[in-house]
Tab-separated table of C-alpha atoms in Angstrom:
chain	number	residue	atom	x	y	z
A	6	MET	CA	22.448	5.053	3.521
A	7	ARG	CA	20.363	7.654	1.754
A	8	LYS	CA	18.836	4.900	-0.381
A	9	ILE	CA	17.481	2.996	2.586
A	10	LEU	CA	16.097	6.175	4.082
A	11	LEU	CA	14.271	6.976	0.852
A	12	VAL	CA	12.677	3.554	0.965
A	13	ALA	CA	11.923	4.025	4.633
A	14	ALA	CA	10.028	7.235	3.977
A	15	VAL	CA	7.935	5.930	1.331
A	16	ALA	CA	0.459	-2.652	2.926
A	17	ALA	CA	-20.556	-16.110	1.647
A	18	SER	CA	-19.263	-16.350	-1.937
A	19	VAL	CA	-20.903	-15.790	-5.280
A	20	ALA	CA	-21.484	-19.194	-6.830
A	21	THR	CA	-20.115	-19.200	-10.375
A	22	ALA	CA	-19.709	-21.991	-12.877
A	23	VAL	CA	-16.324	-22.643	-14.479
A	24	VAL	CA	-15.899	-19.975	-17.156
A	25	PRO	CA	-14.014	-20.722	-20.370
A	26	ALA	CA	-11.506	-18.194	-21.656
A	27	ALA	CA	-13.551	-15.277	-22.998
A	28	SER	CA	-13.479	-14.729	-26.742
A	29	ALA	CA	-13.283	-10.963	-26.245
A	30	ALA	CA	-9.851	-11.442	-24.699
A	31	THR	CA	-8.459	-12.362	-28.112
A	32	ALA	CA	-8.908	-8.726	-29.150
A	33	ILE	CA	-6.186	-7.729	-26.690
A	34	LYS	CA	-2.737	-7.753	-28.236
A	35	TRP	CA	-0.664	-9.697	-25.743
A	36	GLU	CA	3.080	-9.218	-26.107
A	37	ALA	CA	6.294	-9.659	-24.173
A	38	CYS	CA	6.411	-7.594	-20.988
A	39	PRO	CA	8.923	-4.789	-20.517
A	40	ALA	CA	12.094	-6.004	-18.847
A	41	ASP	CA	11.848	-3.474	-16.013
A	42	ALA	CA	8.557	-5.092	-14.923
A	43	ASN	CA	10.612	-8.152	-13.850
A	44	PRO	CA	8.297	-10.592	-15.632
A	45	GLY	CA	8.499	-14.268	-14.788
A	46	PRO	CA	7.934	-17.204	-17.146
A	47	GLY	CA	4.666	-17.066	-19.058
A	48	LEU	CA	3.757	-13.478	-18.159
A	49	GLU	CA	2.423	-11.433	-21.082
A	50	CYS	CA	1.539	-7.767	-21.303
A	51	ALA	CA	-0.715	-5.404	-23.229
A	52	THR	CA	-1.838	-1.784	-23.236
A	53	LEU	CA	-5.431	-0.545	-23.034
A	54	LYS	CA	-6.722	2.930	-23.760
A	55	VAL	CA	-8.977	4.266	-21.003
A	56	PRO	CA	-10.687	7.647	-20.576
A	57	LEU	CA	-8.797	10.281	-18.646
A	58	ASN	CA	-12.111	11.633	-17.362
A	59	TYR	CA	-14.963	9.155	-17.125
A	60	GLN	CA	-17.436	12.044	-17.013
A	61	ASP	CA	-16.315	12.797	-20.580
A	62	PRO	CA	-15.259	9.364	-21.865
A	63	ASN	CA	-15.023	10.401	-25.513
A	64	ASP	CA	-12.372	13.021	-24.826
A	65	ARG	CA	-8.736	12.417	-23.981
A	66	THR	CA	-7.449	8.898	-23.210
A	67	ILE	CA	-4.437	7.535	-21.336
A	68	ASP	CA	-2.546	4.247	-21.477
A	69	LEU	CA	-3.145	1.452	-18.989
A	70	ALA	CA	-0.540	-1.323	-18.876
A	71	ILE	CA	-1.889	-4.762	-17.935
A	72	SER	CA	-0.373	-8.234	-17.639
A	73	ARG	CA	-1.659	-11.793	-17.636
A	74	LEU	CA	-0.376	-15.086	-16.301
A	75	PRO	CA	-2.828	-17.628	-17.750
A	76	SER	CA	-4.085	-20.586	-15.774
A	77	LYS	CA	-2.119	-23.692	-16.654
A	78	ASN	CA	-5.264	-25.828	-16.388
A	79	PRO	CA	-8.032	-24.460	-18.647
A	80	GLU	CA	-10.455	-27.136	-17.442
A	81	LYS	CA	-10.277	-25.752	-13.888
A	82	ARG	CA	-10.148	-22.079	-14.843
A	83	ARG	CA	-13.100	-20.153	-13.401
A	84	GLY	CA	-12.222	-16.566	-14.273
A	85	VAL	CA	-9.687	-13.804	-13.675
A	86	LEU	CA	-8.038	-12.593	-10.478
A	87	LEU	CA	-6.930	-8.974	-10.527
A	88	LEU	CA	-4.019	-8.092	-8.241
A	89	ASN	CA	-2.745	-4.911	-6.639
A	90	PRO	CA	0.393	-4.840	-4.426
A	91	GLY	CA	-0.350	-1.522	-2.713
A	92	GLY	CA	0.955	2.004	-2.832
A	93	PRO	CA	-0.398	4.313	-4.002
A	94	GLY	CA	2.439	4.477	-6.460
A	95	GLY	CA	3.124	0.742	-6.488
A	96	GLU	CA	3.740	-0.882	-9.860
A	97	GLY	CA	1.737	-4.072	-10.365
A	98	LEU	CA	2.653	-5.250	-13.858
A	99	GLY	CA	5.000	-7.950	-12.589
A	100	TYR	CA	2.945	-8.852	-9.518
A	101	PRO	CA	1.411	-12.055	-10.996
A	102	SER	CA	4.946	-13.410	-11.358
A	103	VAL	CA	5.730	-12.524	-7.745
A	104	LEU	CA	2.653	-14.266	-6.359
A	105	SER	CA	3.209	-17.402	-8.414
A	106	LEU	CA	6.856	-17.852	-7.390
A	107	GLN	CA	7.800	-21.181	-5.877
A	108	VAL	CA	10.927	-20.380	-3.848
A	109	PRO	CA	12.353	-22.968	-1.403
A	110	GLY	CA	12.183	-21.702	2.159
A	111	ILE	CA	9.700	-18.912	1.408
A	112	PRO	CA	5.980	-19.602	1.881
A	113	SER	CA	4.190	-19.205	-1.440
A	114	PRO	CA	0.928	-17.312	-0.990
A	115	MET	CA	-0.948	-19.047	-3.784
A	116	PRO	CA	-1.120	-22.835	-3.998
A	117	LYS	CA	-1.677	-24.815	-7.163
A	118	ASP	CA	-5.479	-24.988	-6.926
A	119	VAL	CA	-5.701	-21.183	-6.716
A	120	LEU	CA	-3.241	-20.654	-9.569
A	121	GLU	CA	-5.196	-23.106	-11.745
A	122	SER	CA	-8.521	-21.417	-10.967
A	123	TYR	CA	-7.640	-18.038	-12.446
A	124	ASP	CA	-5.737	-16.061	-14.973
A	125	LEU	CA	-3.702	-13.720	-12.759
A	126	ILE	CA	-4.058	-10.137	-13.998
A	127	GLY	CA	-1.622	-7.414	-12.984
A	128	PHE	CA	-1.664	-3.750	-13.901
A	129	ASP	CA	0.123	-0.496	-13.257
A	130	PRO	CA	-2.606	1.863	-11.970
A	131	ARG	CA	-3.066	5.099	-13.878
A	132	GLY	CA	-0.180	7.495	-13.359
A	133	VAL	CA	2.184	4.698	-12.297
A	134	GLY	CA	5.005	2.917	-14.093
A	135	HIS	CA	3.953	2.084	-17.654
A	136	SER	CA	0.441	3.558	-17.309
A	137	SER	CA	0.894	7.175	-18.428
A	138	PRO	CA	3.207	7.958	-15.490
A	139	VAL	CA	2.881	11.289	-13.707
A	140	THR	CA	5.761	13.438	-12.511
A	141	CYS	CA	6.235	16.316	-10.088
A	142	ASP	CA	9.845	17.021	-11.094
A	143	LEU	CA	10.852	16.344	-7.519
A	144	THR	CA	14.503	16.785	-6.634
A	145	PRO	CA	16.545	14.162	-4.756
A	146	GLU	CA	16.548	16.538	-1.795
A	147	GLN	CA	12.750	16.742	-1.793
A	148	MET	CA	12.407	12.970	-2.038
A	149	ALA	CA	14.919	12.482	0.781
A	150	ILE	CA	12.528	14.340	3.112
A	151	GLY	CA	9.997	11.612	2.360
A	152	ASN	CA	6.463	11.209	3.626
A	153	LEU	CA	7.090	11.434	7.378
A	154	PRO	CA	9.137	14.624	7.969
A	155	TYR	CA	9.468	14.673	11.741
A	156	ALA	CA	8.686	18.026	13.388
A	157	ASN	CA	10.433	18.790	16.663
A	158	GLY	CA	8.301	21.890	17.173
A	159	PRO	CA	5.971	24.458	15.540
A	160	ARG	CA	8.819	26.048	13.575
A	161	ASP	CA	9.526	22.744	11.832
A	162	VAL	CA	5.908	22.666	10.627
A	163	VAL	CA	6.320	26.164	9.149
A	164	LYS	CA	9.558	25.057	7.487
A	165	GLN	CA	7.912	21.944	6.058
A	166	ALA	CA	4.953	24.023	4.822
A	167	ALA	CA	7.276	25.867	2.430
A	168	VAL	CA	8.540	22.530	1.092
A	169	ALA	CA	4.995	21.160	0.764
A	170	LYS	CA	3.754	24.260	-1.073
A	171	ALA	CA	6.649	24.037	-3.543
A	172	GLU	CA	5.978	20.337	-4.148
A	173	ALA	CA	2.299	20.950	-4.848
A	174	LYS	CA	3.145	23.718	-7.308
A	175	GLN	CA	5.712	21.540	-9.048
A	176	CYS	CA	3.141	18.780	-9.453
A	177	ALA	CA	0.566	21.179	-10.902
A	178	ASP	CA	3.092	22.837	-13.241
A	179	ALA	CA	4.745	19.619	-14.450
A	180	LYS	CA	4.142	18.222	-17.919
A	181	THR	CA	1.601	15.748	-16.486
A	182	GLY	CA	-0.256	18.323	-14.371
A	183	TRP	CA	-3.326	17.863	-16.581
A	184	MET	CA	-3.661	14.283	-15.250
A	185	LEU	CA	-3.694	15.137	-11.553
A	186	PRO	CA	-7.441	15.808	-11.031
A	187	TYR	CA	-8.208	12.391	-12.523
A	188	THR	CA	-5.449	10.286	-10.932
A	189	THR	CA	-7.668	9.021	-8.142
A	190	THR	CA	-8.754	5.758	-6.581
A	191	ALA	CA	-12.275	6.036	-8.005
A	192	ASN	CA	-10.889	6.357	-11.523
A	193	ALA	CA	-8.476	3.484	-10.912
A	194	ALA	CA	-11.526	1.391	-9.953
A	195	ARG	CA	-13.233	2.451	-13.177
A	196	ASP	CA	-10.080	1.387	-15.023
A	197	MET	CA	-10.353	-2.025	-13.378
A	198	ASP	CA	-13.837	-2.389	-14.800
A	199	ARG	CA	-12.499	-1.493	-18.241
A	200	ILE	CA	-9.972	-4.304	-17.788
A	201	ARG	CA	-12.821	-6.675	-16.933
A	202	GLU	CA	-14.690	-5.565	-20.016
A	203	ALA	CA	-11.636	-5.912	-22.277
A	204	LEU	CA	-11.039	-9.437	-20.983
A	205	GLY	CA	-14.622	-10.371	-21.783
A	206	GLU	CA	-15.461	-11.315	-18.200
A	207	GLN	CA	-18.792	-10.789	-16.468
A	208	LYS	CA	-17.133	-10.618	-13.045
A	209	ILE	CA	-13.669	-10.282	-11.583
A	210	SER	CA	-12.082	-11.607	-8.419
A	211	TYR	CA	-9.456	-9.540	-6.668
A	212	VAL	CA	-6.575	-9.631	-4.182
A	213	GLY	CA	-5.304	-6.273	-2.966
A	214	ALA	CA	-2.774	-5.491	-0.259
A	215	SER	CA	-2.302	-2.290	1.775
A	216	TYR	CA	-3.550	0.616	-0.379
A	217	GLY	CA	-4.889	-2.114	-2.648
A	218	THR	CA	-7.481	-2.877	0.042
A	219	TYR	CA	-8.992	0.566	-0.404
A	220	LEU	CA	-8.902	0.234	-4.198
A	221	GLY	CA	-10.673	-3.112	-3.891
A	222	ALA	CA	-13.201	-1.725	-1.435
A	223	VAL	CA	-13.975	1.143	-3.798
A	224	TYR	CA	-14.292	-1.197	-6.788
A	225	THR	CA	-16.667	-3.623	-5.087
A	226	THR	CA	-18.724	-0.690	-3.781
A	227	MET	CA	-19.011	0.894	-7.231
A	228	TYR	CA	-19.513	-2.422	-9.036
A	229	PRO	CA	-20.961	-4.889	-6.510
A	230	GLN	CA	-22.608	-7.143	-9.084
A	231	ARG	CA	-19.397	-7.399	-11.133
A	232	SER	CA	-17.374	-8.476	-8.097
A	233	ASP	CA	-16.738	-12.176	-7.545
A	234	ARG	CA	-14.364	-13.086	-4.707
A	235	ILE	CA	-12.706	-10.065	-3.072
A	236	VAL	CA	-9.714	-10.490	-0.735
A	237	LEU	CA	-8.318	-7.471	1.135
A	238	ASP	CA	-4.993	-7.935	2.935
A	239	SER	CA	-3.708	-5.357	5.503
A	240	ASN	CA	-6.555	-2.932	5.483
A	241	LEU	CA	-6.879	0.819	5.372
A	242	GLY	CA	-9.949	2.374	6.938
A	243	PRO	CA	-13.036	3.159	4.828
A	244	GLY	CA	-11.639	6.603	3.951
A	245	GLY	CA	-8.511	5.241	2.298
A	246	TYR	CA	-5.329	7.297	2.636
A	247	ASP	CA	-6.988	10.204	4.386
A	248	ILE	CA	-5.840	12.072	7.480
A	249	ASP	CA	-7.063	9.210	9.714
A	250	ALA	CA	-4.768	6.817	7.845
A	251	MET	CA	-1.832	9.166	8.385
A	252	HIS	CA	-2.504	9.260	12.117
A	253	GLY	CA	-2.835	5.485	11.886
A	254	PHE	CA	0.869	5.239	11.074
A	255	GLY	CA	1.569	6.547	14.562
A	256	ARG	CA	-0.756	4.021	16.136
A	257	GLY	CA	0.612	1.188	14.005
A	258	ILE	CA	4.273	1.619	14.905
A	259	GLU	CA	3.380	1.804	18.603
A	260	ASP	CA	1.637	-1.576	18.197
A	261	ARG	CA	4.580	-3.045	16.299
A	262	PHE	CA	7.781	-1.653	17.845
A	263	PRO	CA	7.696	-3.983	20.904
A	264	ASP	CA	8.286	-6.910	18.496
A	265	PHE	CA	11.491	-5.262	17.315
A	266	ALA	CA	12.544	-4.425	20.873
A	267	LYS	CA	12.258	-8.134	21.776
A	268	TYR	CA	14.408	-9.017	18.756
A	269	ALA	CA	17.044	-6.440	19.707
A	270	ALA	CA	17.171	-7.705	23.289
A	271	ALA	CA	17.538	-11.310	22.069
A	272	ASN	CA	20.486	-10.379	19.831
A	273	PRO	CA	23.158	-8.849	22.101
A	274	GLN	CA	25.650	-8.487	19.235
A	275	TYR	CA	23.933	-5.197	18.349
A	276	GLY	CA	24.530	-3.726	21.792
A	277	LEU	CA	21.049	-2.245	22.103
A	278	GLY	CA	20.209	-3.655	25.526
A	279	SER	CA	19.456	-6.966	27.191
A	280	THR	CA	15.733	-6.327	27.694
A	281	PRO	CA	13.013	-4.884	25.415
A	282	ALA	CA	12.727	-1.892	27.727
A	283	GLN	CA	16.453	-1.173	27.368
A	284	ALA	CA	16.268	-1.508	23.572
A	285	THR	CA	13.352	0.925	23.470
A	286	ALA	CA	15.196	3.374	25.716
A	287	LYS	CA	18.253	3.084	23.439
A	288	PHE	CA	16.103	4.050	20.445
A	289	TYR	CA	14.825	7.218	22.116
A	290	ASP	CA	18.292	8.096	23.371
A	291	LEU	CA	19.697	7.646	19.891
A	292	VAL	CA	17.103	9.765	18.069
A	293	GLY	CA	17.693	12.534	20.594
A	294	ARG	CA	21.456	12.431	20.054
A	295	LEU	CA	21.075	12.371	16.274
A	296	ASP	CA	18.849	15.433	16.355
A	297	ARG	CA	21.602	17.267	18.235
A	298	HIS	CA	24.501	15.766	16.278
A	299	PRO	CA	23.529	14.036	12.998
A	300	VAL	CA	25.741	11.226	11.705
A	301	ALA	CA	26.449	11.479	7.966
A	302	GLY	CA	23.391	13.721	7.633
A	303	ILE	CA	21.135	11.248	9.435
A	304	THR	CA	18.901	12.945	11.998
A	305	GLY	CA	16.671	11.460	14.615
A	306	GLY	CA	13.695	12.145	12.376
A	307	LEU	CA	15.217	10.102	9.560
A	308	LEU	CA	15.917	7.217	11.932
A	309	ARG	CA	12.294	7.353	13.090
A	310	GLY	CA	11.163	7.047	9.453
A	311	ALA	CA	13.545	4.149	8.883
A	312	ALA	CA	12.227	2.390	11.984
A	313	PHE	CA	8.694	2.723	10.654
A	314	SER	CA	9.550	1.115	7.326
A	315	LEU	CA	11.917	-1.542	8.678
A	316	THR	CA	9.312	-2.957	11.041
A	317	TYR	CA	7.064	-3.893	8.108
A	318	SER	CA	8.645	-7.363	8.150
A	319	ASP	CA	10.478	-9.480	10.729
A	320	PHE	CA	13.132	-10.096	8.079
A	321	GLN	CA	14.072	-6.411	8.233
A	322	PHE	CA	14.664	-6.307	11.987
A	323	LYS	CA	18.344	-7.089	11.540
A	324	LYS	CA	18.737	-4.101	9.199
A	325	LEU	CA	17.211	-1.752	11.744
A	326	ALA	CA	19.279	-3.237	14.564
A	327	ALA	CA	22.483	-2.935	12.524
A	328	MET	CA	21.600	0.656	11.600
A	329	MET	CA	21.049	1.591	15.239
A	330	HIS	CA	24.291	-0.119	16.248
A	331	ASP	CA	26.330	1.769	13.645
A	332	LEU	CA	24.718	5.118	14.431
A	333	ASP	CA	25.262	4.531	18.149
A	334	GLN	CA	28.948	4.128	17.352
A	335	GLY	CA	28.973	7.314	15.259
A	336	LYS	CA	29.372	5.386	11.998
A	337	GLU	CA	27.349	5.723	8.803
A	338	PRO	CA	25.305	2.549	8.240
A	339	ALA	CA	25.837	0.535	5.088
A	340	GLN	CA	23.732	1.468	2.086
A	341	ASP	CA	21.088	-1.037	1.155
A	342	GLY	CA	18.140	-1.262	-1.213
A	343	PRO	CA	17.057	0.763	-4.247
A	344	ALA	CA	15.788	4.299	-3.876
A	345	ALA	CA	12.123	4.952	-4.565
A	346	SER	CA	11.543	6.514	-7.984
A	347	GLU	CA	10.327	10.046	-8.582
A	348	ASN	CA	7.210	8.582	-10.175
A	349	THR	CA	6.468	6.668	-6.969
A	350	PHE	CA	6.457	9.891	-4.975
A	351	ALA	CA	4.533	11.844	-7.629
A	352	SER	CA	1.795	9.252	-8.121
A	353	ARG	CA	1.479	8.861	-4.362
A	354	PHE	CA	0.895	12.602	-4.030
A	355	ALA	CA	-1.620	12.523	-6.869
A	356	VAL	CA	-3.814	9.813	-5.354
A	357	ILE	CA	-3.587	10.747	-1.687
A	358	CYS	CA	-4.126	14.444	-2.323
A	359	GLY	CA	-6.749	13.932	-5.016
A	360	ASP	CA	-8.869	11.439	-3.082
A	361	SER	CA	-9.548	13.514	0.034
A	362	SER	CA	-9.948	17.051	1.313
A	363	TRP	CA	-7.080	18.065	3.611
A	364	PRO	CA	-6.695	20.793	6.247
A	365	LYS	CA	-5.268	24.017	4.821
A	366	SER	CA	-4.207	25.783	8.023
A	367	ILE	CA	-0.593	25.506	9.177
A	368	GLY	CA	-1.875	26.016	12.698
A	369	ALA	CA	-4.053	22.899	12.446
A	370	TYR	CA	-0.990	20.807	11.603
A	371	GLN	CA	0.962	22.379	14.459
A	372	VAL	CA	-1.771	21.319	16.863
A	373	ASN	CA	-1.894	17.799	15.409
A	374	VAL	CA	1.885	17.478	15.625
A	375	ALA	CA	1.824	18.474	19.300
A	376	LEU	CA	-0.978	16.026	20.076
A	377	ASP	CA	0.469	13.058	18.180
A	378	ARG	CA	3.944	13.605	19.633
A	379	VAL	CA	2.338	12.676	22.958
A	380	ARG	CA	-0.094	10.022	21.694
A	381	TYR	CA	2.384	8.269	19.408
A	382	PRO	CA	5.906	9.214	20.535
A	383	LEU	CA	7.748	7.075	17.986
A	384	ILE	CA	6.690	8.918	14.789
A	385	GLY	CA	3.606	10.925	15.745
A	386	ALA	CA	5.190	14.303	15.019
A	387	GLY	CA	6.057	13.015	11.534
A	388	GLU	CA	2.786	11.510	10.342
A	389	ALA	CA	0.886	14.585	11.604
A	390	ASN	CA	3.146	17.066	9.804
A	391	ILE	CA	1.999	19.146	6.845
A	392	ALA	CA	2.448	17.804	3.291
A	393	ALA	CA	1.723	18.792	-0.309
A	394	CYS	CA	-1.951	17.832	0.053
A	395	ALA	CA	-2.534	21.008	2.107
A	396	TYR	CA	-1.890	22.999	-1.084
A	397	TRP	CA	-3.657	20.688	-3.561
A	398	ALA	CA	-6.685	21.616	-5.625
A	399	ALA	CA	-10.004	20.398	-4.227
A	400	PRO	CA	-11.079	16.874	-5.344
A	401	VAL	CA	-13.166	16.894	-8.521
A	402	GLU	CA	-15.693	14.380	-7.175
A	403	GLN	CA	-17.016	13.139	-3.853
A	404	LYS	CA	-15.292	10.229	-2.206
A	405	VAL	CA	-16.879	6.794	-2.640
A	406	ARG	CA	-18.610	5.795	0.588
A	407	ILE	CA	-17.990	2.169	1.547
A	408	THR	CA	-21.214	0.483	2.691
A	409	GLY	CA	-22.710	-2.948	3.250
A	410	ARG	CA	-24.800	-2.853	0.085
A	411	GLY	CA	-23.932	-5.735	-2.221
A	412	PRO	CA	-23.212	-9.463	-2.124
A	413	SER	CA	-21.449	-11.058	0.838
A	414	ASN	CA	-18.219	-11.760	-1.007
A	415	VAL	CA	-15.461	-9.830	0.809
A	416	LEU	CA	-12.795	-11.514	2.930
A	417	MET	CA	-10.473	-9.278	4.938
A	418	VAL	CA	-7.232	-10.584	6.477
A	419	GLN	CA	-5.338	-8.481	8.997
A	420	ASN	CA	-2.382	-8.706	11.378
A	421	THR	CA	-2.840	-7.604	14.973
A	422	ARG	CA	0.387	-5.538	14.934
A	423	ASP	CA	0.657	-3.889	11.525
A	424	PRO	CA	2.658	-0.623	11.463
A	425	GLY	CA	1.290	0.628	8.146
A	426	THR	CA	-2.377	-0.333	8.352
A	427	PRO	CA	-3.178	-0.846	12.034
A	428	LEU	CA	-5.871	-3.187	13.269
A	429	ALA	CA	-7.875	-0.260	14.645
A	430	ASN	CA	-8.470	1.129	11.137
A	431	ALA	CA	-9.113	-2.312	9.647
A	432	ARG	CA	-11.929	-2.727	12.141
A	433	LYS	CA	-13.477	0.499	10.849
A	434	LEU	CA	-13.516	-0.903	7.311
A	435	ARG	CA	-14.975	-4.156	8.617
A	436	ALA	CA	-17.785	-2.195	10.284
A	437	ALA	CA	-18.455	-0.194	7.110
A	438	PHE	CA	-18.855	-3.390	5.062
A	439	GLY	CA	-21.231	-4.961	7.562
A	440	ASP	CA	-22.387	-8.414	6.482
A	441	ARG	CA	-20.658	-8.067	3.120
A	442	ALA	CA	-17.372	-8.940	4.818
A	443	ARG	CA	-15.727	-11.401	7.140
A	444	MET	CA	-12.381	-10.628	8.779
A	445	VAL	CA	-9.585	-13.061	9.621
A	446	THR	CA	-7.374	-11.488	12.280
A	447	VAL	CA	-3.905	-13.024	12.588
A	448	ASP	CA	-1.878	-12.733	15.777
A	449	GLN	CA	1.373	-11.623	14.190
A	450	GLY	CA	3.290	-8.461	13.434
A	451	GLY	CA	4.222	-6.833	10.151
A	452	HIS	CA	2.567	-5.451	7.069
A	453	GLY	CA	1.009	-8.259	5.056
A	454	ALA	CA	-1.092	-10.996	6.613
A	455	TYR	CA	-1.448	-13.152	3.484
A	456	VAL	CA	1.160	-12.317	0.874
A	457	PHE	CA	4.353	-14.166	1.883
A	458	ALA	CA	3.108	-14.545	5.447
A	459	ALA	CA	3.655	-17.796	7.311
A	460	ASN	CA	0.485	-18.187	9.370
A	461	LYS	CA	-1.259	-21.308	8.063
A	462	CYS	CA	-4.621	-20.434	9.601
A	463	GLY	CA	-4.787	-17.077	7.809
A	464	ASN	CA	-3.398	-18.380	4.523
A	465	ASN	CA	-5.715	-21.385	4.477
A	466	ALA	CA	-8.784	-19.189	5.013
A	467	VAL	CA	-7.837	-16.971	2.053
A	468	ASN	CA	-6.835	-19.823	-0.238
A	469	GLU	CA	-9.995	-21.802	0.482
A	470	PHE	CA	-12.118	-18.758	-0.297
A	471	LEU	CA	-10.299	-18.107	-3.575
A	472	ALA	CA	-10.338	-21.744	-4.668
A	473	THR	CA	-13.813	-22.826	-3.549
A	474	GLY	CA	-15.743	-19.698	-2.590
A	475	LYS	CA	-16.188	-20.983	0.981
A	476	ARG	CA	-15.933	-18.091	3.418
A	477	PRO	CA	-15.911	-18.294	7.247
A	478	ALA	CA	-19.395	-18.064	8.722
A	479	ALA	CA	-18.127	-15.482	11.211
A	480	ASP	CA	-14.998	-13.473	11.853
A	481	VAL	CA	-11.970	-15.639	12.729
A	482	PHE	CA	-8.989	-15.140	15.034
A	483	CYS	CA	-5.820	-17.027	14.092
A	484	ALA	CA	-3.320	-17.664	16.890
A	485	ALA	CA	0.375	-17.066	16.284
C-alpha cells in the first residue's frame, strides 16, 4: 500500500524542406541503451557533456544522457523531434520507445507518417536518471509524506515546516548540492539546444507533456528561431511549477473528481453509493474516519493524495474505488505499482524550488491552507502546505517570461478536466503566447490529452501539425 501512496504523492507552421541526416550527428557515439531505461527495438543512446553553469561554460561540466530512435524512412525524414514526458524528475531516455509502441487495444499517439518524419530524441534532463542525478538523501519516511502533505490545521503546517526545513538542508548538504543552483528549467532548455547542436540540426521540433509543456515553452521563448513545430500537451501556466501551479492542483481535482464519482456510482460492487453525490459523500466520510482512526497507517490525508494521483487516468478509477472499498471495510488495500525513486523526489525539489521564489513565512502558508481548504475541499489543505522550497536558496537567475514574440509554431492540446494541469492555467499560458499558439481543448478528463488519449479530434490535430505543419487557423474545441 505504501508503494501506491508514494506514487500518488508524486502531466501556422515553419515551412521546412526535408532535411537529410546531419553529418555532425556522426560525431555522437551511439551505443546500446542502459537496460533500466526500458529501451525498445532500435533505440540507441549516447552521453553529451554540457556546462553546469552556462554563464561560465568553460568551467565544470555534467553528463546529459540522450537517446535516438531513427526514422525508418530516410526519404521522408524532415528533422528531429525532442520528447519530454513530464516531471520534473521524469526520466525520458526510453520515451521514444514508449511513443512508438504499437499495442493492440491501446491508441498509439504517433502514426506512421509522424514516426517517418522524425528521428525521435529522448533525454534525461539534468539531475535526473542517467544525467548526473541529484540526491537529497531523503529517507523512506520523508518520501512517504510526498508532495501534498494534508494539513488539518495551523499546527500541521508548523509540523510540516520542520520536515521541509530538514529536507532543504539535506539537499544542500548532499554530495550533489553543488548542482542545485543550476538544476533549473532554463538550463534544461539550454541543454536541449546543445542537443540540437550536437545532432547537427538547425531547428528542432518538440512534444512535451505536463511539466514538459513549461520546458517547451521556455525553450521556444529562449530560442524562437531554432524552434520548428512545438506541441505542448496538458499545460502548466506561464510560470511553470510555481505557487499558482500548486494551487492549481486543488482546482484540477475539483474539476476531475465528478468523473470518478460517476464511475463509482455505476459500479455498485465497490459499495460507494448508487449516485455520484453518494460516492462523493462516502469519500469525505472516509477521509474523516481515517484521520481519526488510520487503517494500516493510512490517514485521510494520504487517501486524498492517492485520489489526486489515481484520477489522472480513467484506467485508474478501479484502483481508487477498490482502495476506498477496502479502507471502508477497515482492511489494508493491496499494494500496487513501483515506489517513486529518491532521485525523482530530489530532482523535483531542485527544479521547482530553483525555478521560482517561494514564500518564507510559515504564517503565509497557514493562511493559504485555511483558504484553499474552503476553495478546494478535496486536497486544498495539502497543495497549499509548506514544502522544502520555503527554505531554498534564492534562484540564481530571473525566470524566463513567456511571450508572444517568435514564429507562430506552437500547438497546445488540453483536457477540460485535468487534475494535474487544469484548464484554467492552460488558458493563462495560451494568453501569454498570443498569436504564437493555437489551443485544442478536448472535452475529456485526465492528465494527457494527446499521449495515449483516445479522442480522435485532438489526436488528429496534433498529428497533422507534426506531419505536415498545418495548424488550426483558430482555437479548436473537440467534443467527447
